[in-house]
XYZ file of C-alpha atoms in Angstrom:
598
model
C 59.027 -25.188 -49.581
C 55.036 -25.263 -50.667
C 52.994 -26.443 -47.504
C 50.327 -28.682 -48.348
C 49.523 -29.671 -44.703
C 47.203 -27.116 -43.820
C 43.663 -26.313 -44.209
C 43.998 -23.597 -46.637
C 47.078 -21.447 -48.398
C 47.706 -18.190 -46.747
C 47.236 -15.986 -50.068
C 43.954 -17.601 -50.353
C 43.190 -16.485 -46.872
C 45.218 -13.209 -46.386
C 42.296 -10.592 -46.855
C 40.043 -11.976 -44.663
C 42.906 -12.379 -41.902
C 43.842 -8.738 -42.313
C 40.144 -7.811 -41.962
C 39.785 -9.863 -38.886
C 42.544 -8.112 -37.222
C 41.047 -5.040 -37.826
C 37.716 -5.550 -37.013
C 36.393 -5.414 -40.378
C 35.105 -9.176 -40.100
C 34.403 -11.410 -37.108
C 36.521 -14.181 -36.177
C 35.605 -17.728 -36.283
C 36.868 -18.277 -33.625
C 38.182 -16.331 -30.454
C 40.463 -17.813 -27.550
C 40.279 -14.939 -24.826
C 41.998 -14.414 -21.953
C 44.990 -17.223 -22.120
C 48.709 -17.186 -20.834
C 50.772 -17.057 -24.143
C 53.775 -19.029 -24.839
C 56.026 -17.480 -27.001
C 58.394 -19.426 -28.650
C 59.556 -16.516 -30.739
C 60.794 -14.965 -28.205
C 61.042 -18.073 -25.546
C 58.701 -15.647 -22.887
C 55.073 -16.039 -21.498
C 52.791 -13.012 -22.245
C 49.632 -12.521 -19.646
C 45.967 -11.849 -20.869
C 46.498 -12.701 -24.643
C 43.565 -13.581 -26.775
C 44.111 -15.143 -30.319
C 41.258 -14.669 -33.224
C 41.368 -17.470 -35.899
C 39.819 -17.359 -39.278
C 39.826 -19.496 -42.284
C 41.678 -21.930 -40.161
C 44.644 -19.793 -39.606
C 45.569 -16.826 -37.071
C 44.224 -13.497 -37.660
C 45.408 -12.051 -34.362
C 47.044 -12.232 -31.402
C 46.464 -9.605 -28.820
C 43.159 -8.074 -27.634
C 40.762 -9.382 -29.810
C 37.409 -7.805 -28.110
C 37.022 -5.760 -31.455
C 37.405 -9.894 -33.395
C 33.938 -10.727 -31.962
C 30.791 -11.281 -34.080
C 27.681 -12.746 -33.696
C 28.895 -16.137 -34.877
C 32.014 -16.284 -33.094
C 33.055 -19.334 -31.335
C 34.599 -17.747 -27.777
C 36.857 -20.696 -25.897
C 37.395 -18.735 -22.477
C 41.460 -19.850 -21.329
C 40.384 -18.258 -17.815
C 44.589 -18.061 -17.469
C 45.348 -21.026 -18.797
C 48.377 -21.739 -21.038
C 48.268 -21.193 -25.068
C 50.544 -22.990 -26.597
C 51.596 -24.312 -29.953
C 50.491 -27.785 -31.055
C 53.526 -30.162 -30.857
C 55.514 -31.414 -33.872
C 57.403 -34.433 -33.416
C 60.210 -34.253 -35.950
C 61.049 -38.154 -36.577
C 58.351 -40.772 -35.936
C 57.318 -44.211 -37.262
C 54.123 -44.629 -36.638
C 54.472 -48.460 -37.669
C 56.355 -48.915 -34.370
C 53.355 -48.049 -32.665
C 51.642 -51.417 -34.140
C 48.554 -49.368 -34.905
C 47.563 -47.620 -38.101
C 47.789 -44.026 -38.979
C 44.169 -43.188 -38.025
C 43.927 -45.162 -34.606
C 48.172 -43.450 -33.900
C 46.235 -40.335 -34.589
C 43.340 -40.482 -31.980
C 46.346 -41.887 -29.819
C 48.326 -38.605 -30.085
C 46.613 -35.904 -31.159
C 44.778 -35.414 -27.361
C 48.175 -35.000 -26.112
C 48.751 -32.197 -28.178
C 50.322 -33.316 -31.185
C 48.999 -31.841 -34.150
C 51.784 -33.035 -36.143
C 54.122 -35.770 -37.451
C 56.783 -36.346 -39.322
C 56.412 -40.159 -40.463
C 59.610 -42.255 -42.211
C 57.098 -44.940 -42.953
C 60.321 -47.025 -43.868
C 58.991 -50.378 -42.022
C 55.886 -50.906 -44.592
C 57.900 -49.948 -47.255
C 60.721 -52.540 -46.340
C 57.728 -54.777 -46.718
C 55.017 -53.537 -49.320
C 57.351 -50.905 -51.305
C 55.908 -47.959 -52.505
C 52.713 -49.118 -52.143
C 52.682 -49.446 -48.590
C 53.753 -45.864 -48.122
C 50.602 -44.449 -50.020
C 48.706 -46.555 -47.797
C 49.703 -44.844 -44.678
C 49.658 -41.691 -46.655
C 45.758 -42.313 -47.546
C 45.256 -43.899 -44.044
C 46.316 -40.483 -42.086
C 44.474 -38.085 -44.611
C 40.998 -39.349 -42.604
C 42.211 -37.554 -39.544
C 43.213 -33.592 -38.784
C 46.855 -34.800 -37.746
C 48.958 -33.260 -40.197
C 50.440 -36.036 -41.173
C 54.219 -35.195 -42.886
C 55.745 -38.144 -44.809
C 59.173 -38.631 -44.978
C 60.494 -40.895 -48.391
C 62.113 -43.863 -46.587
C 65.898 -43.624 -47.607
C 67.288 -46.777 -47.106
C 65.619 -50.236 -48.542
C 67.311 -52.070 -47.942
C 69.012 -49.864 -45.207
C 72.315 -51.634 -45.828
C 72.135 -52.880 -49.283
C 73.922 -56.516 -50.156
C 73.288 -57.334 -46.149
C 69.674 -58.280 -45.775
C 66.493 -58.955 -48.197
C 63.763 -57.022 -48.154
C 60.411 -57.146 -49.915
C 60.802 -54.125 -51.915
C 63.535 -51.827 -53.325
C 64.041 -47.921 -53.520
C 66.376 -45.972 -55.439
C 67.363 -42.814 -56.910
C 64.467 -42.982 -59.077
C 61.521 -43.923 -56.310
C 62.605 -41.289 -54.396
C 62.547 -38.769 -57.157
C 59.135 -39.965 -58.315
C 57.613 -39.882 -54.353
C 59.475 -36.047 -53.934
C 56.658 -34.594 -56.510
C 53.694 -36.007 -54.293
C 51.980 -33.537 -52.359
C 52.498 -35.258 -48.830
C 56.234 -35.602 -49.448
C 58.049 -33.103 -46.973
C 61.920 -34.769 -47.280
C 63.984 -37.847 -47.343
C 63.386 -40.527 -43.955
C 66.500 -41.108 -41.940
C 69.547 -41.922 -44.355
C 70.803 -44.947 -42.375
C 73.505 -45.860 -45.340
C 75.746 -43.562 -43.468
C 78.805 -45.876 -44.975
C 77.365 -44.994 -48.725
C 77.154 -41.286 -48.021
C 80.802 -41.135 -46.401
C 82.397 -43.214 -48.669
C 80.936 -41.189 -51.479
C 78.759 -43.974 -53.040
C 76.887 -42.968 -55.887
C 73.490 -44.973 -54.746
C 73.362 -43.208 -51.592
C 74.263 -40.099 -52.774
C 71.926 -39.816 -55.653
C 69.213 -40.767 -53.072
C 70.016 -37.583 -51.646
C 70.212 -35.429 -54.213
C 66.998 -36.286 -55.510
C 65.762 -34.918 -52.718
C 68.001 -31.857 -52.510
C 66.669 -30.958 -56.129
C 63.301 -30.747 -54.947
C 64.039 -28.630 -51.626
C 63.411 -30.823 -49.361
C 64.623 -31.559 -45.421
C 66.910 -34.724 -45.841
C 66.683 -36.124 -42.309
C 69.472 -38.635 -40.891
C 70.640 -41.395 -38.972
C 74.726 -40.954 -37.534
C 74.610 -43.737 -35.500
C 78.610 -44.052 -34.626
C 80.217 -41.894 -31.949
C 82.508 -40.229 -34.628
C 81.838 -36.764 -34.548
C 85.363 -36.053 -36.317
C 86.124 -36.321 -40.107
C 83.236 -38.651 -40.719
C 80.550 -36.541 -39.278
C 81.388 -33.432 -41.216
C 81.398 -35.392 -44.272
C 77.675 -36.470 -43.749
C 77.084 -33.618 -42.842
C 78.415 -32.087 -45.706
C 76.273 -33.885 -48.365
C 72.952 -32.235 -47.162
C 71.290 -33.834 -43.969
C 69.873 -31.743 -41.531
C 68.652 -33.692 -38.857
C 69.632 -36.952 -36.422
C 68.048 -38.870 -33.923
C 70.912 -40.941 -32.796
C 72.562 -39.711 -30.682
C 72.920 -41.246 -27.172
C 75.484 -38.551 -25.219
C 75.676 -35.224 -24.227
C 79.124 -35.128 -26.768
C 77.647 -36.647 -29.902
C 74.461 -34.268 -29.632
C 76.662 -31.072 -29.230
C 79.271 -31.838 -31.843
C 76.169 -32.324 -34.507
C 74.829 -28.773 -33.133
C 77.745 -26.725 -33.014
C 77.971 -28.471 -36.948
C 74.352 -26.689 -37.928
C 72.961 -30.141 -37.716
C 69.471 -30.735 -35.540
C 70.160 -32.705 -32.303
C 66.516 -35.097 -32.427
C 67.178 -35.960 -28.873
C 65.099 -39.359 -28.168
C 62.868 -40.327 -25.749
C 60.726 -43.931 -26.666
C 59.419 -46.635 -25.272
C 62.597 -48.521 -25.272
C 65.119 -45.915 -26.567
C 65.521 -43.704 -23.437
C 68.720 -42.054 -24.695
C 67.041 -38.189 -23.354
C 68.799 -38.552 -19.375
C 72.523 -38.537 -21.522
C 71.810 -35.623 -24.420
C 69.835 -33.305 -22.418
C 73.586 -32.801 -20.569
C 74.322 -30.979 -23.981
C 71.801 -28.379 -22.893
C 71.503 -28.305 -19.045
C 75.406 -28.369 -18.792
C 76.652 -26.220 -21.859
C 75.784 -22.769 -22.523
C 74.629 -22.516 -25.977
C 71.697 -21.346 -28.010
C 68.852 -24.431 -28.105
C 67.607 -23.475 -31.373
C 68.857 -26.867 -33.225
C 67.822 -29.037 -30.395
C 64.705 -31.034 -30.680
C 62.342 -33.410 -28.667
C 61.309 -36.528 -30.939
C 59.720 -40.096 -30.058
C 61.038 -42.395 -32.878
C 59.569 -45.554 -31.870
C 56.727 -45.581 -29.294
C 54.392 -48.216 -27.866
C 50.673 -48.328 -27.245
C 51.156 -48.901 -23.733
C 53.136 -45.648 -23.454
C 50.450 -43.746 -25.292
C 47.887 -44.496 -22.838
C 49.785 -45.045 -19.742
C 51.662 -41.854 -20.220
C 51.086 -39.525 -23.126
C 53.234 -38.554 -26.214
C 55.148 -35.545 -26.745
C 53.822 -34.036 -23.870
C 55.180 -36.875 -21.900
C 58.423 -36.038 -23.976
C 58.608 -32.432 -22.636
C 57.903 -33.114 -18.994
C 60.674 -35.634 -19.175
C 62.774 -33.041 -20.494
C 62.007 -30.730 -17.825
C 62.972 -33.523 -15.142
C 66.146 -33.575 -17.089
C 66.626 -29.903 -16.694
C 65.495 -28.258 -19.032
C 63.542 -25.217 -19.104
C 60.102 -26.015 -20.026
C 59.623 -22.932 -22.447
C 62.705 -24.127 -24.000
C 60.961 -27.562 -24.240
C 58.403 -26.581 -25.908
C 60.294 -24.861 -28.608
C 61.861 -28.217 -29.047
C 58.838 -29.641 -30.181
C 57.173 -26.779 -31.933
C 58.892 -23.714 -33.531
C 62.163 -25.819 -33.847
C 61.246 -28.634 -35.570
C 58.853 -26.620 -38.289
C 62.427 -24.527 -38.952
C 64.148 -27.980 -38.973
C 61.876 -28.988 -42.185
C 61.403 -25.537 -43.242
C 57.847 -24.999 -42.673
C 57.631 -22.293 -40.293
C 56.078 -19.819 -42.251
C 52.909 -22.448 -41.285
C 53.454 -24.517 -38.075
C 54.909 -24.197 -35.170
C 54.416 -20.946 -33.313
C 51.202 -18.950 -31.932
C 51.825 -15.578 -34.179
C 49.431 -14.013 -37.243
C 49.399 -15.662 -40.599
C 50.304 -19.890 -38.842
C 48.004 -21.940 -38.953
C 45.845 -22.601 -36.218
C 47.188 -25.622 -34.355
C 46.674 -24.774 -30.617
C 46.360 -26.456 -27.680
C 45.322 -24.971 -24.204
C 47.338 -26.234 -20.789
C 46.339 -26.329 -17.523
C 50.114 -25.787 -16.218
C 53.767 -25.938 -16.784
C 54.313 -28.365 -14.109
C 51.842 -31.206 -14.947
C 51.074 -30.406 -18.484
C 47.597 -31.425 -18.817
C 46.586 -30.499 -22.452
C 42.926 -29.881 -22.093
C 42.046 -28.414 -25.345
C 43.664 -29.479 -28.671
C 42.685 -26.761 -31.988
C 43.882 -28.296 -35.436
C 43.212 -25.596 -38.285
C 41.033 -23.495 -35.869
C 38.934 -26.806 -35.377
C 38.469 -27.789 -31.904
C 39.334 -31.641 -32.016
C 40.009 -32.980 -28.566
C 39.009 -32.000 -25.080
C 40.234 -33.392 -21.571
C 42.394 -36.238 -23.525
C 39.171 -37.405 -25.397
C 38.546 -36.868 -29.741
C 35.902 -34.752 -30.063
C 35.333 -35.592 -33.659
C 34.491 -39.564 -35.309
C 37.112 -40.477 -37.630
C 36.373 -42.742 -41.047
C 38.127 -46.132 -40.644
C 40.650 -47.436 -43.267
C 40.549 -50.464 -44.877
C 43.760 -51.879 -46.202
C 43.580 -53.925 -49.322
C 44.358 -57.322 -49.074
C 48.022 -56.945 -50.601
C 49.228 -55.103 -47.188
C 47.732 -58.047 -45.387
C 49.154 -60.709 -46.929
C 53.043 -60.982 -46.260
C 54.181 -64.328 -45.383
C 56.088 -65.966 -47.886
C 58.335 -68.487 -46.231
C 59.567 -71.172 -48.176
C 60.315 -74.117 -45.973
C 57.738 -75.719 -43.587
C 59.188 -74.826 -40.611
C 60.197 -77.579 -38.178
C 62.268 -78.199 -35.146
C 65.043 -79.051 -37.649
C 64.539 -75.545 -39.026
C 67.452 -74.409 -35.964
C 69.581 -77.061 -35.874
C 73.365 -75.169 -36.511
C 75.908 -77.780 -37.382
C 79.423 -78.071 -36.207
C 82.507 -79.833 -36.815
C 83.824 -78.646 -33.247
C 83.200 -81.892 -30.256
C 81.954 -80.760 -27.253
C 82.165 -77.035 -26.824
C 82.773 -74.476 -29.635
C 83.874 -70.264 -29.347
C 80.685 -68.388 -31.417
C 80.448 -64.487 -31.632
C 77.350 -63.591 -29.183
C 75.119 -60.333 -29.988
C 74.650 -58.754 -26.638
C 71.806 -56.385 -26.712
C 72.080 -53.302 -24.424
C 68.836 -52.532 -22.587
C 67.398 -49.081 -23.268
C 69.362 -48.644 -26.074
C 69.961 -49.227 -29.398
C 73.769 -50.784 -29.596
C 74.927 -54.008 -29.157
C 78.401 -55.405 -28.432
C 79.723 -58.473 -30.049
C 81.279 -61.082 -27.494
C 82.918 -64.165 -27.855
C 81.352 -67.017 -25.713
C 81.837 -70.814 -25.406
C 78.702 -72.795 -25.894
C 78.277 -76.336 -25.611
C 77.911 -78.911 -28.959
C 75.808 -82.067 -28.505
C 75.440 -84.589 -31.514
C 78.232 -82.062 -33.696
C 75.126 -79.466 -32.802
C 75.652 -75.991 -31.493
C 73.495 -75.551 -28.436
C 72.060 -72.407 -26.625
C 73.282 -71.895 -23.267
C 70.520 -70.410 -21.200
C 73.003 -70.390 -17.950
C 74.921 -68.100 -19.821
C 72.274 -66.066 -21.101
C 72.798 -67.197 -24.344
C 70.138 -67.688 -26.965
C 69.664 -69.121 -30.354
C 68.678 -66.784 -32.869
C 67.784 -67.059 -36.403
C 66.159 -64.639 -39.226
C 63.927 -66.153 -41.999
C 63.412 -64.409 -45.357
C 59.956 -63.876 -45.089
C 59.171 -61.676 -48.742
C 60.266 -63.548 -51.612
C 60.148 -67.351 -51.089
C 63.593 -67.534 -51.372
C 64.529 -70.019 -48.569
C 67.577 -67.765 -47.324
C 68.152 -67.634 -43.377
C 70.879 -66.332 -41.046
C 71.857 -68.007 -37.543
C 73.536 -66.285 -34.801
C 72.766 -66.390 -31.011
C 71.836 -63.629 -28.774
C 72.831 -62.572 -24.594
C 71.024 -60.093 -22.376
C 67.299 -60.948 -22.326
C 67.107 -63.226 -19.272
C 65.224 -66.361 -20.472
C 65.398 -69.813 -19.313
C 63.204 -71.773 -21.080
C 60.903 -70.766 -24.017
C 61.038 -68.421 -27.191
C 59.749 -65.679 -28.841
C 59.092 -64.438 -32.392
C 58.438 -61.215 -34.462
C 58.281 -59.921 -37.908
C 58.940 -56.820 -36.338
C 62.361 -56.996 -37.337
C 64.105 -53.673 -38.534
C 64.401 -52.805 -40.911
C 63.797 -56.012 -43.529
C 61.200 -56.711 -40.738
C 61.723 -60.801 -41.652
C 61.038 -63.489 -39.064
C 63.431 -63.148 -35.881
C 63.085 -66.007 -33.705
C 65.262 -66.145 -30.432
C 64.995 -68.854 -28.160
C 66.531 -72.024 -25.712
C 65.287 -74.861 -27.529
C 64.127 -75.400 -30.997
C 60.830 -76.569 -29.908
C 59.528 -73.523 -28.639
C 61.106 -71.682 -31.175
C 59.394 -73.592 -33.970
C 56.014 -73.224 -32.071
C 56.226 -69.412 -32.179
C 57.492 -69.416 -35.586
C 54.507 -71.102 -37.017
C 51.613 -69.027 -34.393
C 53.153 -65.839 -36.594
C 53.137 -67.599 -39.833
C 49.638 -68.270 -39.054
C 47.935 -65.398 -37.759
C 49.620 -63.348 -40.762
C 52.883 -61.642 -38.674
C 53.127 -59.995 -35.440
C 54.759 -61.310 -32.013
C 54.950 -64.485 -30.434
C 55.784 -66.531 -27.164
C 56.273 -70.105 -26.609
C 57.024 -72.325 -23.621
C 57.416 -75.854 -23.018
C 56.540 -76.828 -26.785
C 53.140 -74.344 -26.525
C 51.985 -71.068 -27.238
C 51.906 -68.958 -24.615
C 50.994 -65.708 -25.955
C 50.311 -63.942 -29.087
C 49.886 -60.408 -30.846
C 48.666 -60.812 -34.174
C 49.936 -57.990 -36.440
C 48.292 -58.875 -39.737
C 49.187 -55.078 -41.897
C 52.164 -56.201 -43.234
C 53.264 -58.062 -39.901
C 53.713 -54.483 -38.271
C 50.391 -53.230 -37.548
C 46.827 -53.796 -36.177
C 43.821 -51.537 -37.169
C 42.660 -51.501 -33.423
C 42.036 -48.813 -31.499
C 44.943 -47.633 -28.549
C 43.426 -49.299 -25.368
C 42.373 -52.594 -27.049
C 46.105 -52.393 -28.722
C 47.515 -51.796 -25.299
C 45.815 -54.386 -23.639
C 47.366 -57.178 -26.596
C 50.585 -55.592 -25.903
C 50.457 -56.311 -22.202
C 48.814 -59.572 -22.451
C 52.020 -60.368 -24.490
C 54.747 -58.772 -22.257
C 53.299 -61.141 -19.596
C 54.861 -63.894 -22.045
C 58.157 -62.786 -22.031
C 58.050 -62.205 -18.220
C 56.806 -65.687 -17.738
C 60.066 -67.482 -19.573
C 62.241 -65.106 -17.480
C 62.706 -61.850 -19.524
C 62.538 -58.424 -17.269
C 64.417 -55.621 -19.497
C 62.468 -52.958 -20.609
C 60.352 -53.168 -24.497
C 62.223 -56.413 -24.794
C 60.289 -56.761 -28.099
C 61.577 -53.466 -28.960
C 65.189 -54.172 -28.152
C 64.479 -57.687 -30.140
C 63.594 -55.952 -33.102
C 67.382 -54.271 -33.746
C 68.731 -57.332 -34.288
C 69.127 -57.548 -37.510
C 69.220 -53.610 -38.131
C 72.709 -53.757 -40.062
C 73.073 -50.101 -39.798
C 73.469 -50.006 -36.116
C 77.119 -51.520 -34.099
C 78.454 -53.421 -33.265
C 76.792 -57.164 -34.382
C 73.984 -57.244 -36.255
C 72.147 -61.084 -37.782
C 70.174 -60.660 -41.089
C 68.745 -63.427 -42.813
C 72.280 -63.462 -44.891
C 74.215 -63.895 -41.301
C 75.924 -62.184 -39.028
C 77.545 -58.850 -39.911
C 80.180 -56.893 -38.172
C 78.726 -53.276 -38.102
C 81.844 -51.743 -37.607
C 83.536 -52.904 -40.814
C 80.574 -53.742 -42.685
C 81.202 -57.334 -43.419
C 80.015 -60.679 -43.096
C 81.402 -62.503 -40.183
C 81.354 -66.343 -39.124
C 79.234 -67.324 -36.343
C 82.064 -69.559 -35.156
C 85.034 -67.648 -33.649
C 88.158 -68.353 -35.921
């Protein structure tokens, strides 16, 4: 596949990288004297230098004879030369920050690259909303890798979304230069079950040799798996045990072991590794969803790895997870992911194993971040008004707005999402709650919530109820349009007053994530790019996030990324009970289900 994500082609370049090598030119620029990690050959070489030209690598070796009079020389004194870091299966919009602002987030931590399924704008915005990120990230040196979101809806006939992408979209987006392969195909039912929809969708891509990417979200790793498998994709993230990650391995499939803010699903697929004897090469380290606060508090990738390592695994194996193996994953390694002649040059320079401190980060030979600080100003991005303009409820929303009517008396059986912390499942339960006024009530001594999902795109009036155990709370509610993958307005609460107060702070301030207690506002993150994102910078984002997290721990909720965890509930492609603004559906059987218990 043609490589548009570096600085130059390499037969535009070749000459001059030859003649570097041999001393016929200088280098631009010269790292001397550095502790090479091979991923190659998975081995550390001693007193390697590496000469760059053209923004690619000329040489790796002794390269004394490289040195002109205008050559840069960054002494490693010993210090580690690695790779840059890939990570394989991001979305950035999870972060809550923009492309640019993610990208001064990550990229001194070593990542020089991303592969973003910008599926939660384009659930919103459509098409549209995917060039804006894709114009956003061209204003920094992250190679930013876009992925054609798959699935929106991601369970079509189960949710509403504000936009729509077929067979056609996605063969349209596949000739764009940024387009490396298809986002996660979460319609795993479609592609099983041989639907034509999903399986065009795929095909598209296919035809224009590109990495389809996936989303196998069901412990089947029988029949089923094989048969996704089968129709093309070459990469999951989902899998949350040592047996699910294996089977998709030993298949030729790439294990995207997880490690997010909320997701921590690493501890149980690392065992796949640590306790099985097999070749790593289709085992990689990815972040999928990850918070500002976890940026700054404790890195990206590199956080990744070292958690990795405290799993088990071998840190030069590791690092191949999120550099040589990935760029094979999508194809690309005849650019990225390894420190050899010819790649480009997207370095960074360690400290140590054990710690990991990345002290020097080299995008396309251009020194762009030392000590965890950009080194370079970045152009800010202005997004037109259209991405900031995205609430279109239709009723004025009221108290009333929650009231679920019964014909039951005094108590009444109603199917109960329970979330799972840390991870992305749910089970469905069956729980008694009581009825006042022929009015189905939350039960808060149950840990039982009321929970309902507003269309938010199209005016059309359509919401789903359902009600909600696991997150702790009292007394108060909260509410998001970060709601995957329609990304609607979730509100879950104990009382329809609090719930209706959040509702309206988001409808308001233009989307984002709100708290409410005892009929007020308690706290607020104001998300106003498509209700996803903010155009602030990491620290000030981080700071909003915490100021809000203080919310939810004030009306009683203490699970980890609650507003993470929130934010699956009405993902329809994930079991077992999912609530879309349609209702509730039964993610196991993909169908509609009552609220009340039959």
């Amino acid at each position: 596949m043609f490589n548009m994500f570096k600085d130059q082609p390499l037969w535009e370049v070749s000459q001059s990288l030859s003649a570097v090598a041999m001393g016929v030119q200088s280098a631009d620029l010269v790292i001397k004297g550095g502790k090479l990690i091979n991923v190659c050959t998975k081995e550390i070489i001693d007193n390697i230098d590496v000469a760059i030209k053209n923004s690619r690598i000329a040489l790796v070796g002794d390269a004394s004879h490289c040195i002109g009079e205008d050559t840069k020389v960054i002494e490693a004194n010993g210090r580690y030369i690695s790779p840059g870091f890939l990570d394989g299966h991001i979305h950035v919009e999870s972060s809550m920050m923009s492309v640019s602002e993610y990208a001064k987030a990550v990229v001194p931590h070593g990542t020089v690259g991303i592969y973003m399924d910008p599926h939660e704008i384009c659930n919103v915005l459509g098409i549209d909303g995917v060039k804006y990120m894709i114009d956003d990230g061209k204003r920094t040196p992250l190679k930013n890798m876009v992925t054609m979101p798959s699935c929106v809806p991601a369970v079509p006939g189960f949710e509403d979304t504000g936009a729509f992408v077929g067979p056609k979209e996605v063969a349209e987006c596949m000739k764009w230069d940024s387009m490396v392969g298809l986002g996660e195909m979460m319609n795993f039912p479609g592609i099983i079950n041989s639907s034509d929809h999903a399986h065009q969708i795929v095909g598209e891509t296919l035809k224009a040799n590109k990495t389809v990417t996936g989303h196998w979200s069901i412990p089947d790793t029988g029949k089923g798996l094989s048969a996704y498998i089968a129709s093309g994709v070459r990469a999951c993230h989902e899998s949350t045990s040592k047996e699910e990650a294996l089977a998709k391995m030993r298949l030729g499939m790439y294990a995207q072991f997880r490690e997010g803010s909320a997701w921590h699903d690493l501890k149980d697929v690392a065992r796949s590794i640590t306790e099985e004897n097999i070749d790593t090469r289709f085992a990689m380290l990815i972040s999928d969803d990850t918070h500002p606060h976890t940026l700054v508090d404790e890195g990206h990738l590199d956080h990744i790895v070292r958690r990795a390592v405290e799993e088990g695994i071998d840190v030069l194996t590791a690092i191949q997870m999120v550099s040589i193996n990935c760029a094979q994953a999508f194809h690309m390694d005849q650019d990225l992911g390894s420190v050899t002649p010819g790649k480009c040059a997207d370095i960074v320079i360690i400290d140590n194993l054990t710690d990991l401190n990345i002290e020097e980060v080299i995008i396309d030979g251009n020194l762009v971040a030392i000590d965890g600080e950009m080194c370079i100003e970045l152009e800010k991005y202005e997004f037109p008004e259209k991405a900031t303009n995205t609430m279109h409820i239709k009723e004025t929303i009221t108290q009333d707005s929650f009231k679920i009517a019964t014909d039951k008396k005094d108590s009444v059986e109603v199917r109960v999402i329970e979330i799972i912390p840390e991870k992305v499942g749910t089970f469905e339960r069956h729980i008694k709650v009581p009825v006042k006024d022929s009015l189905i009530q939350a039960d808060p001594d149950q840990d039982v919530l009321k929970a309902v999902v507003f269309e938010r795109h199209h005016n059309t009036g359509t919401k789903g109820f359902g009600f909600v155990k696991g997150f702790h709370i009292k007394d108060g509610a909260m509410a998001s349009t970060v709601a995957h993958d329609a990304h609607n307005l979730l509100v879950v609460g104990s009382n329809d007053v609090d719930m209706a107060v959040a509702a309206n702070a988001l409808v308001e301030c233009g989307g984002g994530m709100a708290v409410a207690q005892g009929g007020k506002l308690i706290g607020v993150l104001p998300l106003p790019i498509a209700g996803l994102m903010n155009n602030k910078p990491v620290d000030e984002m981080a700071e909003m996030v915490a100021e809000v997290s203080k919310s939810w721990e004030t009306i009683g909720c203490d699970i980890v990324s609650p507003y993470m965890t929130m934010a699956l509930i009405p993902l329809a492609c994930l079991p077992e009970l999912r609530l879309t603004n349609r209702g509730l559906v039964d993610c196991t059987t993909f169908s509609f289900v009552s609220l009340e218990v039959e």
